[in-house]
């Protein structure tokens, strides 16, 4: 396998688990790394051998990004390479993300706070209107009792 094949396989494997920006960033990094090692006097074959299987390298990169909370790709496994057309479409034709991506733990805190506020508001309303509700229920009870006595 030569450098071009290695980079293509790495790109297809990464496209299954990372967004296009992260894929492009990693591809640039490994292209630069391979070039710098070759300029240091290492052979292309030795550098690629040192890097290992591009699919396993992609798996490591995807896992590291997941742990860092930066994975926005699909749920494909690392060994499910995308076809060349799928990889190109995913990397080059993806619409840019707009908005802010929040970590899961922050979303959970926000949801919890919102639920607590809603429960507090409902409870406050119940306490505020409790006297009216109680009077209304007592009035209904009296009306029902009077109606049942009139019918007997």
Coordinates of N, CA, C and O in Angstrom, one line a residue:
X1 N 0.8 -1.2 0.0 CA 0.0 0.0 0.0 C 0.9 1.2 0.0 O 1.8 1.3 0.8
X2 N 0.5 2.2 -0.9 CA 1.3 3.4 -0.9 C 0.6 4.5 -0.1 O -0.5 4.3 0.4
X3 N 1.2 5.7 -0.1 CA 0.7 6.8 0.7 C -0.8 7.2 0.3 O -1.6 7.4 1.1
X4 N -1.0 7.2 -1.0 CA -2.3 7.6 -1.6 C -3.4 6.7 -1.1 O -4.4 7.1 -0.6
X5 N -3.1 5.4 -1.2 CA -4.1 4.3 -0.8 C -4.3 4.4 0.7 O -5.5 4.3 1.2
X6 N -3.2 4.6 1.5 CA -3.4 4.7 2.9 C -4.3 5.9 3.3 O -5.2 5.8 4.1
X7 N -4.0 7.1 2.7 CA -4.8 8.3 3.0 C -6.3 8.0 2.6 O -7.2 8.4 3.3
X8 N -6.5 7.4 1.4 CA -7.9 7.2 0.9 C -8.6 6.3 1.9 O -9.8 6.5 2.3
X9 N -8.0 5.2 2.3 CA -8.6 4.3 3.3 C -8.9 4.9 4.6 O -9.9 4.8 5.2
X10 N -7.9 5.7 5.1 CA -8.1 6.5 6.3 C -9.3 7.4 6.2 O -10.1 7.5 7.1
X11 N -9.4 8.1 5.1 CA -10.4 9.1 4.9 C -11.8 8.4 4.9 O -12.7 8.9 5.5
X12 N -11.9 7.3 4.1 CA -13.2 6.6 4.1 C -13.6 6.1 5.5 O -14.8 6.1 5.8
X13 N -12.6 5.6 6.2 CA -13.0 5.0 7.5 C -13.3 6.1 8.5 O -14.3 6.0 9.3
X14 N -12.7 7.3 8.4 CA -13.0 8.4 9.3 C -14.3 9.0 9.0 O -15.1 9.5 9.8
X15 N -14.7 9.1 7.7 CA -15.9 9.7 7.2 C -17.1 8.9 7.8 O -18.2 9.5 7.9
X16 N -17.0 7.7 8.3 CA -18.1 7.0 8.9 C -18.3 7.3 10.3 O -19.3 6.9 10.9
X17 N -17.4 8.1 10.9 CA -17.6 8.4 12.3 C -17.3 9.8 12.8 O -17.5 10.1 14.0
X18 N -16.8 10.7 11.9 CA -16.5 12.0 12.3 C -17.1 13.0 11.3 O -17.4 12.6 10.2
X19 N -17.2 14.2 11.7 CA -17.8 15.2 10.7 C -16.7 15.6 9.7 O -15.5 15.3 9.9
X20 N -17.1 16.3 8.7 CA -16.1 16.6 7.6 C -14.9 17.4 8.0 O -13.8 17.2 7.5
X21 N -15.2 18.3 9.0 CA -14.0 19.2 9.4 C -13.0 18.3 10.1 O -11.8 18.5 9.9
X22 N -13.4 17.4 11.0 CA -12.5 16.6 11.7 C -11.8 15.6 10.8 O -10.6 15.3 10.9
X23 N -12.5 15.1 9.8 CA -11.9 14.2 8.8 C -10.8 14.9 8.1 O -9.7 14.5 8.0
X24 N -11.1 16.1 7.6 CA -10.1 16.9 6.8 C -8.9 17.3 7.7 O -7.8 17.2 7.2
X25 N -9.2 17.6 8.9 CA -8.1 18.0 9.9 C -7.2 16.8 10.1 O -5.9 16.9 10.0
X26 N -7.7 15.6 10.3 CA -6.9 14.4 10.5 C -6.2 14.0 9.2 O -5.0 13.5 9.3
X27 N -6.8 14.1 8.1 CA -6.2 13.7 6.8 C -5.0 14.6 6.6 O -3.9 14.2 6.2
X28 N -5.2 16.0 6.8 CA -4.0 16.9 6.6 C -2.9 16.5 7.6 O -1.7 16.6 7.2
X29 N -3.3 16.2 8.8 CA -2.2 15.9 9.8 C -1.4 14.7 9.4 O -0.2 14.7 9.4
X30 N -2.1 13.6 8.9 CA -1.3 12.4 8.5 C -0.6 12.6 7.2 O 0.5 12.0 7.0
X31 N -1.1 13.4 6.3 CA -0.4 13.7 5.1 C 0.9 14.4 5.5 O 2.0 14.1 5.0
X32 N 0.8 15.4 6.3 CA 2.0 16.2 6.7 C 3.0 15.3 7.5 O 4.2 15.4 7.3
X33 N 2.4 14.4 8.4 CA 3.3 13.6 9.2 C 4.1 12.6 8.2 O 5.3 12.5 8.4
X34 N 3.4 12.0 7.3 CA 4.1 11.1 6.4 C 5.2 11.8 5.6 O 6.3 11.3 5.5
X35 N 4.8 13.0 5.1 CA 5.8 13.8 4.3 C 7.0 14.2 5.2 O 8.1 14.1 4.7
X36 N 6.8 14.6 6.4 CA 7.9 15.0 7.3 C 8.8 13.8 7.6 O 10.0 13.9 7.7
X37 N 8.2 12.6 7.8 CA 9.0 11.5 8.1 C 9.8 11.0 6.9 O 11.0 10.6 7.0
X38 N 9.2 11.2 5.7 CA 10.0 10.8 4.5 C 11.1 11.8 4.3 O 12.3 11.4 4.0
X39 N 10.9 13.1 4.6 CA 12.0 14.1 4.5 C 13.1 13.9 5.5 O 14.2 14.3 5.3
X40 N 12.7 13.2 6.6 CA 13.8 12.9 7.6 C 14.6 11.7 7.2 O 15.6 11.3 7.9
X41 N 14.2 11.1 6.1 CA 15.0 10.0 5.6 C 14.4 8.6 5.7 O 14.9 7.6 5.3
X42 N 13.2 8.5 6.3 CA 12.5 7.2 6.4 C 11.8 6.9 5.1 O 11.4 7.9 4.3
X43 N 11.7 5.7 4.8 CA 11.0 5.3 3.5 C 9.5 5.4 3.8 O 9.0 5.3 4.9
X44 N 8.8 5.6 2.7 CA 7.3 5.7 2.7 C 6.8 4.4 3.3 O 5.9 4.4 4.2
X45 N 7.3 3.3 2.9 CA 6.9 1.9 3.4 C 7.1 1.8 4.9 O 6.2 1.3 5.6
X46 N 8.2 2.3 5.4 CA 8.5 2.2 6.8 C 7.5 3.1 7.6 O 7.0 2.7 8.7
X47 N 7.3 4.3 7.1 CA 6.3 5.2 7.8 C 4.9 4.6 7.9 O 4.3 4.6 8.9
X48 N 4.5 4.1 6.7 CA 3.1 3.5 6.7 C 3.0 2.2 7.5 O 2.0 2.0 8.2
X49 N 4.1 1.5 7.6 CA 4.1 0.3 8.4 C 4.1 0.7 9.9 O 3.4 0.1 10.7
X50 N 4.8 1.8 10.3 CA 4.7 2.3 11.6 C 3.3 2.8 12.0 O 2.9 2.5 13.1
X51 N 2.6 3.4 11.1 CA 1.2 3.8 11.3 C 0.2 2.7 11.4 O -0.7 2.8 12.2
X52 N 0.5 1.6 10.7 CA -0.4 0.4 10.8 C -1.6 0.5 9.9 O -1.6 1.3 8.9
X53 N -2.6 -0.3 10.2 CA -3.8 -0.4 9.4 C -4.6 0.9 9.5 O -4.9 1.4 10.6
X54 N -4.9 1.6 8.4 CA -5.6 2.9 8.4 C -7.0 2.7 9.1 O -7.5 3.7 9.8
X55 N -7.6 1.6 9.0 CA -8.9 1.4 9.6 C -8.8 1.4 11.2 O -9.6 1.9 11.9
X56 N -7.7 0.7 11.6 CA -7.5 0.7 13.1 C -7.1 2.1 13.6 O -7.5 2.5 14.7
X57 N -6.3 2.8 12.8 CA -6.0 4.2 13.1 C -7.2 5.0 13.2 O -7.4 5.8 14.1
X58 N -8.1 4.9 12.2 CA -9.4 5.6 12.2 C -10.2 5.3 13.4 O -10.8 6.2 14.0
X59 N -10.2 4.0 13.8 CA -11.0 3.6 15.0 C -10.5 4.4 16.2 O -11.2 4.9 17.1
X60 N -9.1 4.4 16.4 CA -8.5 5.1 17.5 C -8.9 6.6 17.5 O -9.2 7.2 18.5
X61 N -8.8 7.2 16.3 CA -9.1 8.6 16.2 C -10.6 8.9 16.6 O -10.9 9.8 17.3
X62 N -11.5 8.0 16.1 CA -12.9 8.2 16.3 C -13.2 8.0 17.8 O -13.9 8.8 18.4
X63 N -12.6 7.0 18.4 CA -12.8 6.7 19.9 C -12.3 7.9 20.7 O -12.9 8.4 21.6
X64 N -11.1 8.5 20.3 CA -10.5 9.6 21.0 C -11.5 10.8 20.9 O -11.7 11.5 21.9
X65 N -12.0 11.0 19.7 CA -13.0 12.1 19.6 C -14.3 11.9 20.3 O -14.9 12.9 20.8
X66 N -14.7 10.7 20.4 CA -15.9 10.4 21.2 C -15.7 10.7 22.7 O -16.5 11.3 23.3
X67 N -14.5 10.3 23.2 CA -14.2 10.6 24.6 C -14.1 12.1 24.8 O -14.4 12.6 25.9
X68 N -13.6 12.8 23.8 CA -13.5 14.3 23.9 C -14.8 15.0 23.6 O -14.9 16.2 23.7
X69 N -15.9 14.2 23.3 CA -17.2 14.8 23.0 C -17.2 15.5 21.6 O -18.0 16.3 21.4
X70 N -16.4 15.1 20.7 CA -16.3 15.8 19.4 C -16.8 14.9 18.3 O -16.5 15.2 17.1
X71 N -17.5 13.8 18.5 CA -17.9 13.0 17.4 C -19.3 13.4 16.9 O -20.3 13.5 17.7
X72 N -19.4 13.7 15.6 CA -20.7 14.1 15.1 C -21.1 13.2 13.9 O -21.9 13.5 13.1
X73 N -20.4 12.1 13.7 CA -20.6 11.3 12.5 C -21.7 10.3 12.7 O -22.5 10.4 13.6
X74 N -21.8 9.4 11.8 CA -22.8 8.3 11.9 C -22.4 7.3 12.9 O -21.4 7.3 13.6
X75 N -23.3 6.3 13.0 CA -23.0 5.2 13.9 C -22.3 4.0 13.3 O -22.4 2.9 13.8
X76 N -21.7 4.2 12.1 CA -21.0 3.1 11.4 C -19.9 2.6 12.3 O -19.2 3.4 12.9
X77 N -19.6 1.4 12.2 CA -18.4 0.8 12.8 C -17.2 1.3 12.0 O -17.3 1.6 10.8
X78 N -16.0 1.3 12.7 CA -14.8 1.7 12.0 C -14.4 0.9 10.8 O -13.8 1.4 9.8
X79 N -14.8 -0.4 10.8 CA -14.4 -1.2 9.6 C -15.4 -1.2 8.5 O -15.2 -1.8 7.5
X80 N -16.5 -0.4 8.7 CA -17.4 -0.2 7.6 C -17.0 1.0 6.8 O -17.5 2.1 7.0
X81 N -16.1 0.8 5.9 CA -15.7 1.9 5.1 C -16.8 2.4 4.2 O -17.6 1.6 3.7
X82 N -16.8 3.7 4.0 CA -17.7 4.3 3.0 C -17.2 4.0 1.6 O -15.9 3.9 1.5
X83 N -18.0 4.0 0.7 CA -17.6 4.0 -0.7 C -16.9 5.3 -1.0 O -17.0 6.3 -0.3
X84 N -16.1 5.3 -2.1 CA -15.4 6.5 -2.4 C -16.4 7.7 -2.6 O -16.2 8.8 -2.2
X85 N -17.5 7.4 -3.3 CA -18.5 8.5 -3.5 C -19.1 9.0 -2.2 O -19.3 10.2 -2.0
X86 N -19.4 8.0 -1.3 CA -20.0 8.4 0.0 C -19.0 9.3 0.8 O -19.4 10.2 1.4
X87 N -17.8 8.9 0.8 CA -16.7 9.6 1.5 C -16.6 11.0 1.0 O -16.5 12.0 1.7
X88 N -16.5 11.1 -0.3 CA -16.3 12.5 -0.9 C -17.6 13.3 -0.6 O -17.4 14.5 -0.3
X89 N -18.8 12.7 -0.8 CA -20.0 13.5 -0.5 C -20.0 13.9 1.0 O -20.3 15.1 1.3
X90 N -19.6 13.1 1.9 CA -19.7 13.4 3.3 C -18.7 14.5 3.6 O -18.9 15.3 4.4
X91 N -17.5 14.4 3.1 CA -16.4 15.3 3.4 C -16.6 16.7 2.7 O -16.4 17.7 3.3
X92 N -16.9 16.7 1.4 CA -16.9 17.9 0.6 C -18.2 18.6 0.4 O -18.3 19.7 0.2
X93 N -19.3 17.8 0.5 CA -20.6 18.4 0.3 C -21.5 18.6 1.5 O -22.6 18.9 1.4
X94 N -20.9 18.4 2.7 CA -21.7 18.6 3.9 C -21.9 20.1 4.1 O -21.1 20.9 4.0
X95 N -23.2 20.4 4.5 CA -23.5 21.8 4.9 C -22.8 22.1 6.2 O -22.7 21.3 7.1
X96 N -22.3 23.3 6.3 CA -21.6 23.7 7.5 C -22.6 23.7 8.7 O -23.8 24.1 8.5
X97 N -22.1 23.3 9.8 CA -23.0 23.3 11.0 C -23.1 24.7 11.5 O -22.2 25.5 11.6
X98 N -24.4 25.0 11.9 CA -24.6 26.3 12.5 C -25.1 26.1 13.9 O -25.7 25.0 14.2
X99 N -24.9 27.0 14.8 CA -25.3 26.8 16.2 C -24.2 26.3 17.0 O -23.1 26.1 16.6
X100 N -24.6 26.1 18.3 CA -23.6 25.6 19.2 C -23.9 24.2 19.6 O -25.0 23.8 19.9
X101 N -22.8 23.4 19.6 CA -23.0 22.0 20.1 C -22.6 21.9 21.5 O -21.5 22.3 21.9
X102 N -23.6 21.5 22.4 CA -23.4 21.4 23.8 C -23.1 19.9 24.2 O -23.6 19.0 23.6
X103 N -22.2 19.8 25.2 CA -22.0 18.4 25.7 C -23.2 17.8 26.3 O -24.1 18.6 26.8
X104 N -23.3 16.5 26.3 CA -24.5 15.8 26.9 C -24.8 16.2 28.3 O -25.9 16.3 28.7
X105 N -23.7 16.3 29.1 CA -24.0 16.5 30.6 C -24.6 17.9 30.8 O -25.4 18.1 31.7
X106 N -24.2 18.9 29.9 CA -24.8 20.2 30.1 C -26.2 20.2 29.7 O -27.1 20.9 30.3
X107 N -26.6 19.5 28.6 CA -27.9 19.4 28.2 C -28.8 18.8 29.3 O -29.9 19.3 29.6
X108 N -28.3 17.7 30.0 CA -29.0 17.1 31.1 C -29.2 18.1 32.2 O -30.3 18.1 32.8
X109 N -28.3 18.9 32.5 CA -28.4 19.9 33.6 C -29.5 20.9 33.2 O -30.4 21.3 34.0
X110 N -29.4 21.4 32.0 CA -30.4 22.4 31.5 C -31.8 21.8 31.6 O -32.8 22.4 32.0
X111 N -32.0 20.6 31.1 CA -33.3 19.9 31.1 C -33.8 19.8 32.5 O -35.0 20.0 32.8
X112 N -32.9 19.3 33.4 CA -33.3 19.2 34.8 C -33.8 20.5 35.4 O -34.8 20.5 36.1
X113 N -33.0 21.6 35.2 CA -33.4 22.9 35.7 C -34.8 23.3 35.2 O -35.6 23.8 35.9
X114 N -35.0 23.1 33.9 CA -36.3 23.5 33.3 C -37.4 22.7 33.9 O -38.4 23.3 34.2
X115 N -37.2 21.4 34.1 CA -38.3 20.6 34.7 C -38.5 21.0 36.1 O -39.7 21.2 36.6
X116 N -37.5 21.3 36.9 CA -37.7 21.8 38.3 C -38.4 23.2 38.3 O -39.4 23.4 39.1
X117 N -38.1 24.1 37.4 CA -38.8 25.3 37.3 C -40.3 25.1 37.0 O -41.2 25.8 37.6
X118 N -40.6 24.3 36.0 CA -42.0 24.0 35.6 C -42.7 23.4 36.8 O -43.9 23.8 37.1
X119 N -42.1 22.4 37.5 CA -42.8 21.9 38.7 C -43.0 22.9 39.7 O -44.1 23.0 40.4
X120 N -42.1 23.8 39.9 CA -42.2 24.9 40.9 C -43.4 25.8 40.5 O -44.2 26.2 41.4
X121 N -43.5 26.2 39.2 CA -44.6 27.1 38.8 C -45.9 26.4 39.0 O -46.9 27.1 39.4
X122 N -46.0 25.2 38.6 CA -47.3 24.4 38.8 C -47.7 24.4 40.2 O -48.8 24.6 40.6
X123 N -46.7 24.0 41.1 CA -47.0 24.0 42.5 C -47.4 25.3 43.1 O -48.4 25.4 43.9
X124 N -46.7 26.4 42.7 CA -47.1 27.8 43.1 C -48.5 28.1 42.7 O -49.3 28.7 43.4
X125 N -48.9 27.8 41.4 CA -50.2 28.1 41.0 C -51.3 27.3 41.8 O -52.3 27.8 42.1
X126 N -51.0 26.0 42.1 CA -51.9 25.2 42.8 C -52.1 25.8 44.2 O -53.2 25.9 44.7
X127 N -51.0 26.2 44.9 CA -51.1 26.8 46.2 C -51.9 28.2 46.1 O -52.7 28.5 47.0
X128 N -51.7 29.0 45.1 CA -52.3 30.2 44.9 C -53.8 30.1 44.7 O -54.6 30.9 45.3
X129 N -54.2 29.1 43.9 CA -55.6 28.9 43.6 C -56.3 27.8 44.5 O -57.5 27.5 44.3
X130 N -55.5 27.3 45.5 CA -56.1 26.2 46.3 C -57.4 26.7 47.1 O -58.4 26.0 47.1
X131 N -57.4 27.9 47.6 CA -58.6 28.3 48.3 C -59.8 28.4 47.4 O -60.9 28.0 47.7
X132 N -59.6 28.9 46.2 CA -60.7 28.9 45.2 C -61.2 27.5 44.8 O -62.4 27.3 44.7
X133 N -60.2 26.7 44.6 CA -60.5 25.3 44.2 C -61.3 24.6 45.3 O -62.3 23.9 45.0
X134 N -60.8 24.7 46.5 CA -61.5 24.1 47.7 C -62.9 24.6 47.8 O -63.9 23.8 48.0
X135 N -63.1 25.9 47.7 CA -64.5 26.5 47.9 C -65.3 26.0 46.7 O -66.5 25.6 46.9
X136 N -64.8 25.9 45.5 CA -65.6 25.4 44.4 C -65.9 23.9 44.6 O -67.1 23.5 44.3
X137 N -65.0 23.1 45.1 CA -65.3 21.7 45.3 C -66.4 21.5 46.4 O -67.3 20.7 46.3
X138 N -66.3 22.3 47.5 CA -67.3 22.3 48.5 C -68.7 22.7 48.0 O -69.7 22.0 48.3
X139 N -68.7 23.7 47.2 CA -70.0 24.2 46.6 C -70.6 23.1 45.7 O -71.8 22.8 45.8
X140 N -69.8 22.4 44.9 CA -70.2 21.3 44.1 C -70.8 20.2 45.0 O -71.8 19.6 44.6
X141 N -70.1 19.9 46.0 CA -70.5 18.8 46.9 C -71.9 19.1 47.6 O -72.8 18.3 47.6
X142 N -72.0 20.4 48.0 CA -73.3 20.8 48.6 C -74.4 20.7 47.5 O -75.5 20.2 47.8
X143 N -74.2 21.1 46.3 CA -75.2 21.1 45.2 C -75.6 19.6 45.0 O -76.8 19.3 44.9
X144 N -74.6 18.7 44.9 CA -74.9 17.3 44.7 C -75.7 16.7 45.8 O -76.7 16.0 45.6
X145 N -75.4 17.1 47.1 CA -76.1 16.6 48.2 C -77.6 17.1 48.2 O -78.5 16.3 48.4
X146 N -77.7 18.3 47.9 CA -79.1 18.9 47.8 C -79.9 18.3 46.7 O -81.1 17.9 46.9
X147 N -79.3 18.1 45.6 CA -80.0 17.5 44.4 C -80.4 16.0 44.8 O -81.5 15.6 44.4
X148 N -79.5 15.3 45.4 CA -79.8 13.9 45.7 C -80.9 13.8 46.8 O -81.8 12.9 46.7
X149 N -81.0 14.8 47.7 CA -82.1 14.8 48.7 C -83.4 15.2 48.0 O -84.5 14.7 48.4
X150 N -83.4 16.1 47.1 CA -84.6 16.6 46.4 C -85.2 15.4 45.5 O -86.4 15.4 45.3
X151 N -84.3 14.6 45.0 CA -84.8 13.5 44.1 C -85.4 12.4 45.0 O -86.1 11.6 44.5
X152 N -85.0 12.2 46.2 CA -85.5 11.2 47.1 C -86.9 11.4 47.7 O -87.6 12.2 47.7

